[in-house]
Every structure is written in C-alpha cells, then in structure tokens.
Amino acid sequence: MRETIEGSFQLIGGNFARAGEASIELKRRLTELGLSEEIIRRVSIVTFEAEMNVIIYAAAGWLRYSITPEHIKIVVEDMGPGIEDVESAMQEGYSTAPEWVREMGWGAGMGLPNMKKNSDEFKIDAVVGEGTKVEMVINLSRGK
Amino acid sequence: MTLQKIIEILNGRVVVDAGDLNIDIRRACGSDLISDLLYFCSDSNAGGTILITGLVQPQIILTAEMINIKAIVFIRNKMPQEKTIELAKKKGVTLIVTNLSKFTSCGKLYMEGVESCPEE
C-alpha cells in the first residue's frame, strides 16, 4: 500500500437504526487492505465511539479517514451542542447522556477516554452551540 | 471450556447457533455498558470471551463484531430483538438466553474456572 486512501461517511444524529454502520464498513475496508487485527480493533473502537457520540448528541456529522503507509487518521466532526467542559468529559465515567440513551447501553462516560486510549494521537476541539471535532491518529509502523 | 459446556452450566437456550458450539471460551465479561465492553474486553484474547448482558438491541451485535466476541448470553430470559437475531445470524454470533440473573450467571462460570476480562 503506497498511496493514500481516503474516504468519508455521513452520520445522521438520532438515527439509531443505522448506528455503527460507518464503523463496520470502515472495518471491512481495513480488513480488505490486510491490516493487522490489532490495528483494525483499535480503529474500530475509536470510530464506533465517535460515531455513537454524533448519533446520540448531534444533528449530523462526518466521519473522514485517510490511510497512508505510516498511519490511519480519523476525523469526526459534527454539528452538535459542543462540549461545555472538555476536561470533565475526558474523565472516565463522566457523562451527560440522558436516561433513555443509558438504557440502550450507551452513556457510560467512557467514550472519549476510550478514543484517547486507543489512539496514538488524540485531539478534540469543541465549541458550545456549534459542534465538536475529534482527530485521531493510529500509527501503522509500530504498535502503541 | 467449550461453549456447549457453558450453555449447560447456565441452563441456556440457544437462540442463534452460529455453527460451532465447541469453540473454546476462557473468559467472561458481564456488562450492560457498551463503552465498558469496548474499553475492557477488547484485547486480542476477546475471541475466547463470552459476553453476559441484558442489552437486547442490535448494537450489542455490532459491539461484539468490533471486539471479535463470538457468543452472547442474555440474562433473566431477556429475548434479543428480531433485528438483533437477524444481525447475529449475518455476523456469525451465537446467542444464548438464560433464566439466571447476571450475578448468578457470572458466579457459576467463575466457580467453574472461567476468568474475568481485564479488570483495568
């Protein structure tokens, strides 16, 4: 794999019936490229968490990815409420999810910590009332 | 131990048989929190892990697929939704329903030597 491969998925907020499909499709594409199970697992987890955040909290968003020989970069950007207290949101167990989301098994307060744990580089920008952008890099050359 | 043995211990009913009840299960993870599963149960040994949960929505199958879990036990006779069953067939995940509680299910398997997924 020498060239850069890029792609994107549109995410619609509140569409729980199709939640997770972008992440599953990306996983399928990575499997086709013959990447290691460990890398695919980490990418799957960060994209699934980020995708669910858009579905749960935002009106709409995009999941974009680029794959180079060195790394996989994932950018998830949404038109949503933003995050008032990013520092708290990065703490394990902190969640602002409503009860009905928790009943579906989400809202454990582990989403952002999980994304950070499985990325080699993690960056989050959130503007209240505008949206949230999460950028994650997973290196291919060496494991974390 | 084999998945078949686990089904016997939990007095379980197989709702979806993905084709191999002889797969080797060494660990169990009991949780109703999807992010906890992704966080704690996603190491490379996840293939030999069984999930014990009360979550019956289709996303539990996607979660299993993300972390390579091949079998799920639903506690307290909670029947997985139709879409969950369809998705499990498509993805090759075995679904089992037990009348036992999550606590009892985990306890019985622990007594038989099944280990926890990583604690931290």
Coordinates of C-alpha atoms in Angstrom, one line a residue:
Chain A
M1 CA 0.0 0.0 0.0
R2 CA 1.9 3.1 -1.2
E3 CA -0.7 5.7 -2.0
T4 CA -3.0 7.4 0.4
I5 CA -6.5 6.0 0.6
E6 CA -9.3 8.4 1.7
G7 CA -13.0 8.2 2.3
S8 CA -15.9 9.5 4.4
F9 CA -19.2 8.7 5.8
Q10 CA -22.1 11.0 6.6
L11 CA -23.7 10.5 10.0
I12 CA -27.2 11.4 10.9
G13 CA -28.0 12.3 14.5
G14 CA -30.6 10.2 16.2
N15 CA -30.5 7.5 13.6
F16 CA -30.0 4.6 16.0
A17 CA -31.3 2.1 13.4
R18 CA -28.1 2.6 11.4
A19 CA -25.8 3.5 14.2
G20 CA -22.4 1.7 13.9
E21 CA -22.7 1.1 10.1
A22 CA -20.0 3.5 9.2
S23 CA -17.6 1.9 11.6
I24 CA -18.4 -1.6 10.4
E25 CA -17.9 -0.5 6.8
L26 CA -14.6 1.0 7.6
K27 CA -13.6 -2.2 9.5
R28 CA -14.5 -4.2 6.4
R29 CA -12.3 -1.9 4.2
L30 CA -9.4 -2.2 6.6
T31 CA -9.7 -6.0 6.6
E32 CA -9.6 -6.0 2.8
L33 CA -6.4 -4.0 2.9
G34 CA -4.9 -6.7 5.1
L35 CA -4.1 -4.6 8.1
S36 CA -3.3 -6.3 11.4
E37 CA -6.1 -7.4 13.7
E38 CA -4.7 -5.2 16.4
I39 CA -4.8 -2.0 14.2
I40 CA -8.3 -2.9 13.0
R41 CA -9.5 -3.4 16.5
R42 CA -8.2 0.0 17.7
V43 CA -9.6 1.8 14.7
S44 CA -13.0 0.0 15.1
I45 CA -13.2 1.1 18.7
V46 CA -12.4 4.8 18.2
T47 CA -14.7 5.1 15.2
F48 CA -17.6 3.3 16.9
E49 CA -17.3 5.5 19.9
A50 CA -17.0 8.7 17.8
E51 CA -19.9 7.7 15.5
M52 CA -22.1 7.0 18.5
N53 CA -21.4 10.4 20.0
V54 CA -22.6 12.0 16.8
I55 CA -25.7 9.8 16.7
I56 CA -26.5 10.5 20.4
Y57 CA -25.7 14.2 20.7
A58 CA -25.5 15.9 17.3
A59 CA -27.8 16.8 14.4
A60 CA -25.4 15.5 11.8
G61 CA -21.7 14.9 11.2
W62 CA -19.0 13.4 9.1
L63 CA -16.5 10.6 9.7
R64 CA -13.5 11.0 7.4
Y65 CA -10.5 8.7 7.2
S66 CA -7.2 8.7 5.4
I67 CA -4.8 5.7 5.3
T68 CA -1.1 6.2 4.5
P69 CA 1.7 3.7 4.8
E70 CA 2.5 5.3 8.1
H71 CA -0.8 5.8 9.8
I72 CA -4.6 5.9 9.8
K73 CA -6.1 9.3 10.6
I74 CA -9.8 9.5 11.6
V75 CA -11.6 12.9 11.8
V76 CA -15.1 13.0 13.2
E77 CA -16.8 16.4 13.0
D78 CA -20.3 17.2 14.0
M79 CA -22.9 20.0 14.1
G80 CA -24.0 19.5 17.6
P81 CA -24.1 21.1 21.0
G82 CA -20.3 21.1 21.6
I83 CA -18.9 20.2 25.0
E84 CA -19.1 22.7 27.8
D85 CA -16.4 21.0 30.0
V86 CA -14.0 19.1 27.9
E87 CA -11.7 18.3 30.8
S88 CA -14.5 16.6 32.7
A89 CA -15.7 14.8 29.5
M90 CA -12.3 13.3 29.3
Q91 CA -12.6 11.7 32.7
E92 CA -13.6 8.1 32.8
G93 CA -17.2 7.8 34.0
Y94 CA -18.3 11.4 33.3
S95 CA -21.4 11.5 31.1
T96 CA -24.2 13.9 30.2
A97 CA -26.2 11.3 28.4
P98 CA -29.9 11.2 29.0
E99 CA -31.5 8.2 30.7
W100 CA -33.0 6.7 27.5
V101 CA -29.5 6.6 26.0
R102 CA -28.2 4.9 29.0
E103 CA -30.9 2.3 28.8
M104 CA -29.6 1.4 25.4
G105 CA -26.2 0.7 26.9
W106 CA -24.5 4.0 26.0
G107 CA -23.6 6.9 28.1
A108 CA -21.1 5.1 30.4
G109 CA -18.8 8.1 30.3
M110 CA -16.1 6.0 28.7
G111 CA -16.4 7.2 25.1
L112 CA -13.8 10.0 24.9
P113 CA -11.3 8.2 27.3
N114 CA -11.7 5.1 25.1
M115 CA -10.9 7.1 21.9
K116 CA -7.8 8.5 23.6
K117 CA -6.7 5.1 25.0
N118 CA -6.8 3.5 21.5
S119 CA -5.2 6.4 19.6
D120 CA -1.5 7.3 19.3
E121 CA -2.5 11.0 18.8
F122 CA -5.8 12.4 20.0
K123 CA -7.1 16.0 19.7
I124 CA -10.5 17.4 20.5
D125 CA -12.0 20.8 19.7
A126 CA -15.4 21.6 20.9
V127 CA -17.4 24.9 20.6
V128 CA -20.5 25.2 22.6
G129 CA -23.5 25.6 20.3
E130 CA -21.5 24.8 17.1
G131 CA -20.1 21.4 17.3
T132 CA -17.3 19.0 18.2
K133 CA -14.3 17.8 16.1
V134 CA -12.2 14.8 17.2
E135 CA -9.0 13.9 15.4
M136 CA -7.3 10.6 16.0
V137 CA -4.1 9.1 14.6
I138 CA -3.2 5.4 14.8
N139 CA 0.3 4.6 13.7
L140 CA 0.8 1.6 11.5
S141 CA 4.6 1.4 11.8
R142 CA 4.8 0.5 15.4
G143 CA 2.2 -0.7 17.9
K144 CA 1.2 1.5 20.8
Chain B
M1 CA -14.2 -24.8 28.3
T2 CA -16.4 -25.3 25.3
L3 CA -19.4 -23.0 24.6
Q4 CA -21.6 -26.1 24.9
K5 CA -20.4 -26.6 28.5
I6 CA -21.2 -23.0 29.3
I7 CA -24.7 -23.4 27.9
E8 CA -25.2 -26.4 30.2
I9 CA -23.9 -24.6 33.3
L10 CA -26.2 -21.7 32.6
N11 CA -29.2 -23.8 31.7
G12 CA -29.2 -21.8 28.5
R13 CA -31.3 -21.9 25.3
V14 CA -29.6 -21.4 22.0
V15 CA -31.5 -18.7 20.0
V16 CA -28.9 -18.3 17.2
D17 CA -26.4 -21.1 16.6
A18 CA -23.5 -19.6 14.6
G19 CA -22.3 -23.0 13.8
D20 CA -19.7 -24.0 16.4
L21 CA -20.7 -24.7 20.0
N22 CA -17.3 -26.3 20.6
I23 CA -15.3 -23.0 20.5
D24 CA -13.0 -22.6 23.5
I25 CA -14.2 -19.9 26.0
R26 CA -11.8 -18.9 28.7
R27 CA -13.1 -15.5 29.8
A28 CA -16.4 -13.8 30.5
C29 CA -17.4 -10.2 30.6
G30 CA -20.6 -9.2 32.4
S31 CA -21.8 -5.7 31.5
D32 CA -24.7 -3.5 30.2
L33 CA -22.4 -0.7 29.3
I34 CA -21.2 -0.8 25.7
S35 CA -18.2 1.5 26.2
D36 CA -17.1 -0.5 29.2
L37 CA -17.0 -3.6 26.9
L38 CA -15.1 -1.7 24.2
Y39 CA -12.7 -0.4 26.9
F40 CA -12.0 -3.5 28.9
C41 CA -12.8 -6.5 26.8
S42 CA -11.2 -5.6 23.5
D43 CA -7.7 -7.1 23.8
S44 CA -6.5 -9.8 21.4
N45 CA -8.0 -12.6 23.6
A46 CA -11.5 -11.3 23.0
G47 CA -12.2 -14.2 20.6
G48 CA -12.3 -16.6 23.6
T49 CA -14.6 -14.3 25.6
I50 CA -18.3 -14.7 26.3
L51 CA -20.4 -11.7 26.9
I52 CA -23.1 -11.8 29.6
T53 CA -25.6 -8.9 29.3
G54 CA -29.1 -7.6 29.5
L55 CA -28.8 -5.4 26.4
V56 CA -31.0 -6.9 23.6
Q57 CA -30.7 -4.2 21.0
P58 CA -28.9 -4.8 17.6
Q59 CA -26.0 -2.6 18.6
I60 CA -24.8 -5.3 21.0
I61 CA -24.1 -7.5 17.9
L62 CA -22.1 -4.6 16.3
T63 CA -20.2 -4.2 19.6
A64 CA -19.4 -8.0 19.6
E65 CA -18.2 -7.7 16.0
M66 CA -16.0 -4.7 16.8
I67 CA -14.1 -6.7 19.5
N68 CA -14.4 -10.2 18.0
I69 CA -16.7 -11.7 20.6
K70 CA -18.4 -14.8 19.2
A71 CA -21.1 -15.6 21.8
I72 CA -23.5 -13.6 23.9
V73 CA -25.6 -14.8 26.9
F74 CA -28.8 -12.8 27.6
I75 CA -29.8 -12.9 31.3
R76 CA -33.2 -13.2 33.0
N77 CA -34.9 -14.6 30.0
K78 CA -34.5 -11.3 28.0
M79 CA -35.2 -12.2 24.5
P80 CA -33.0 -10.4 21.9
Q81 CA -35.0 -8.2 19.5
E82 CA -35.8 -9.6 16.0
K83 CA -33.3 -7.3 14.4
T84 CA -30.7 -8.4 16.9
I85 CA -31.3 -12.1 15.9
E86 CA -31.1 -11.2 12.2
L87 CA -27.9 -9.4 12.6
A88 CA -26.4 -12.2 14.8
K89 CA -27.1 -14.7 12.0
K90 CA -25.5 -12.4 9.5
K91 CA -22.4 -11.8 11.6
G92 CA -22.0 -15.3 12.9
V93 CA -22.5 -14.6 16.6
T94 CA -24.1 -17.3 18.8
L95 CA -26.9 -16.1 21.0
I96 CA -28.0 -17.8 24.2
V97 CA -30.8 -17.0 26.7
T98 CA -30.7 -18.0 30.3
N99 CA -33.3 -17.6 33.1
L100 CA -30.5 -16.8 35.6
S101 CA -29.5 -13.3 36.7
K102 CA -26.3 -11.7 35.6
F103 CA -24.8 -12.1 39.1
T104 CA -25.7 -15.9 39.2
S105 CA -24.5 -16.4 35.6
C106 CA -21.1 -14.8 36.3
G107 CA -20.8 -16.6 39.7
K108 CA -21.5 -20.0 38.2
L109 CA -18.9 -19.6 35.4
Y110 CA -16.4 -18.1 37.9
M111 CA -16.8 -21.2 40.0
E112 CA -16.0 -23.4 37.0
G113 CA -12.8 -21.5 36.3
V114 CA -13.8 -19.0 33.7
E115 CA -11.8 -15.8 34.1
S116 CA -12.8 -12.2 34.0
C117 CA -11.8 -10.0 31.1
P118 CA -9.1 -7.5 32.2
E119 CA -10.1 -5.7 35.4
E120 CA -8.4 -2.4 34.4

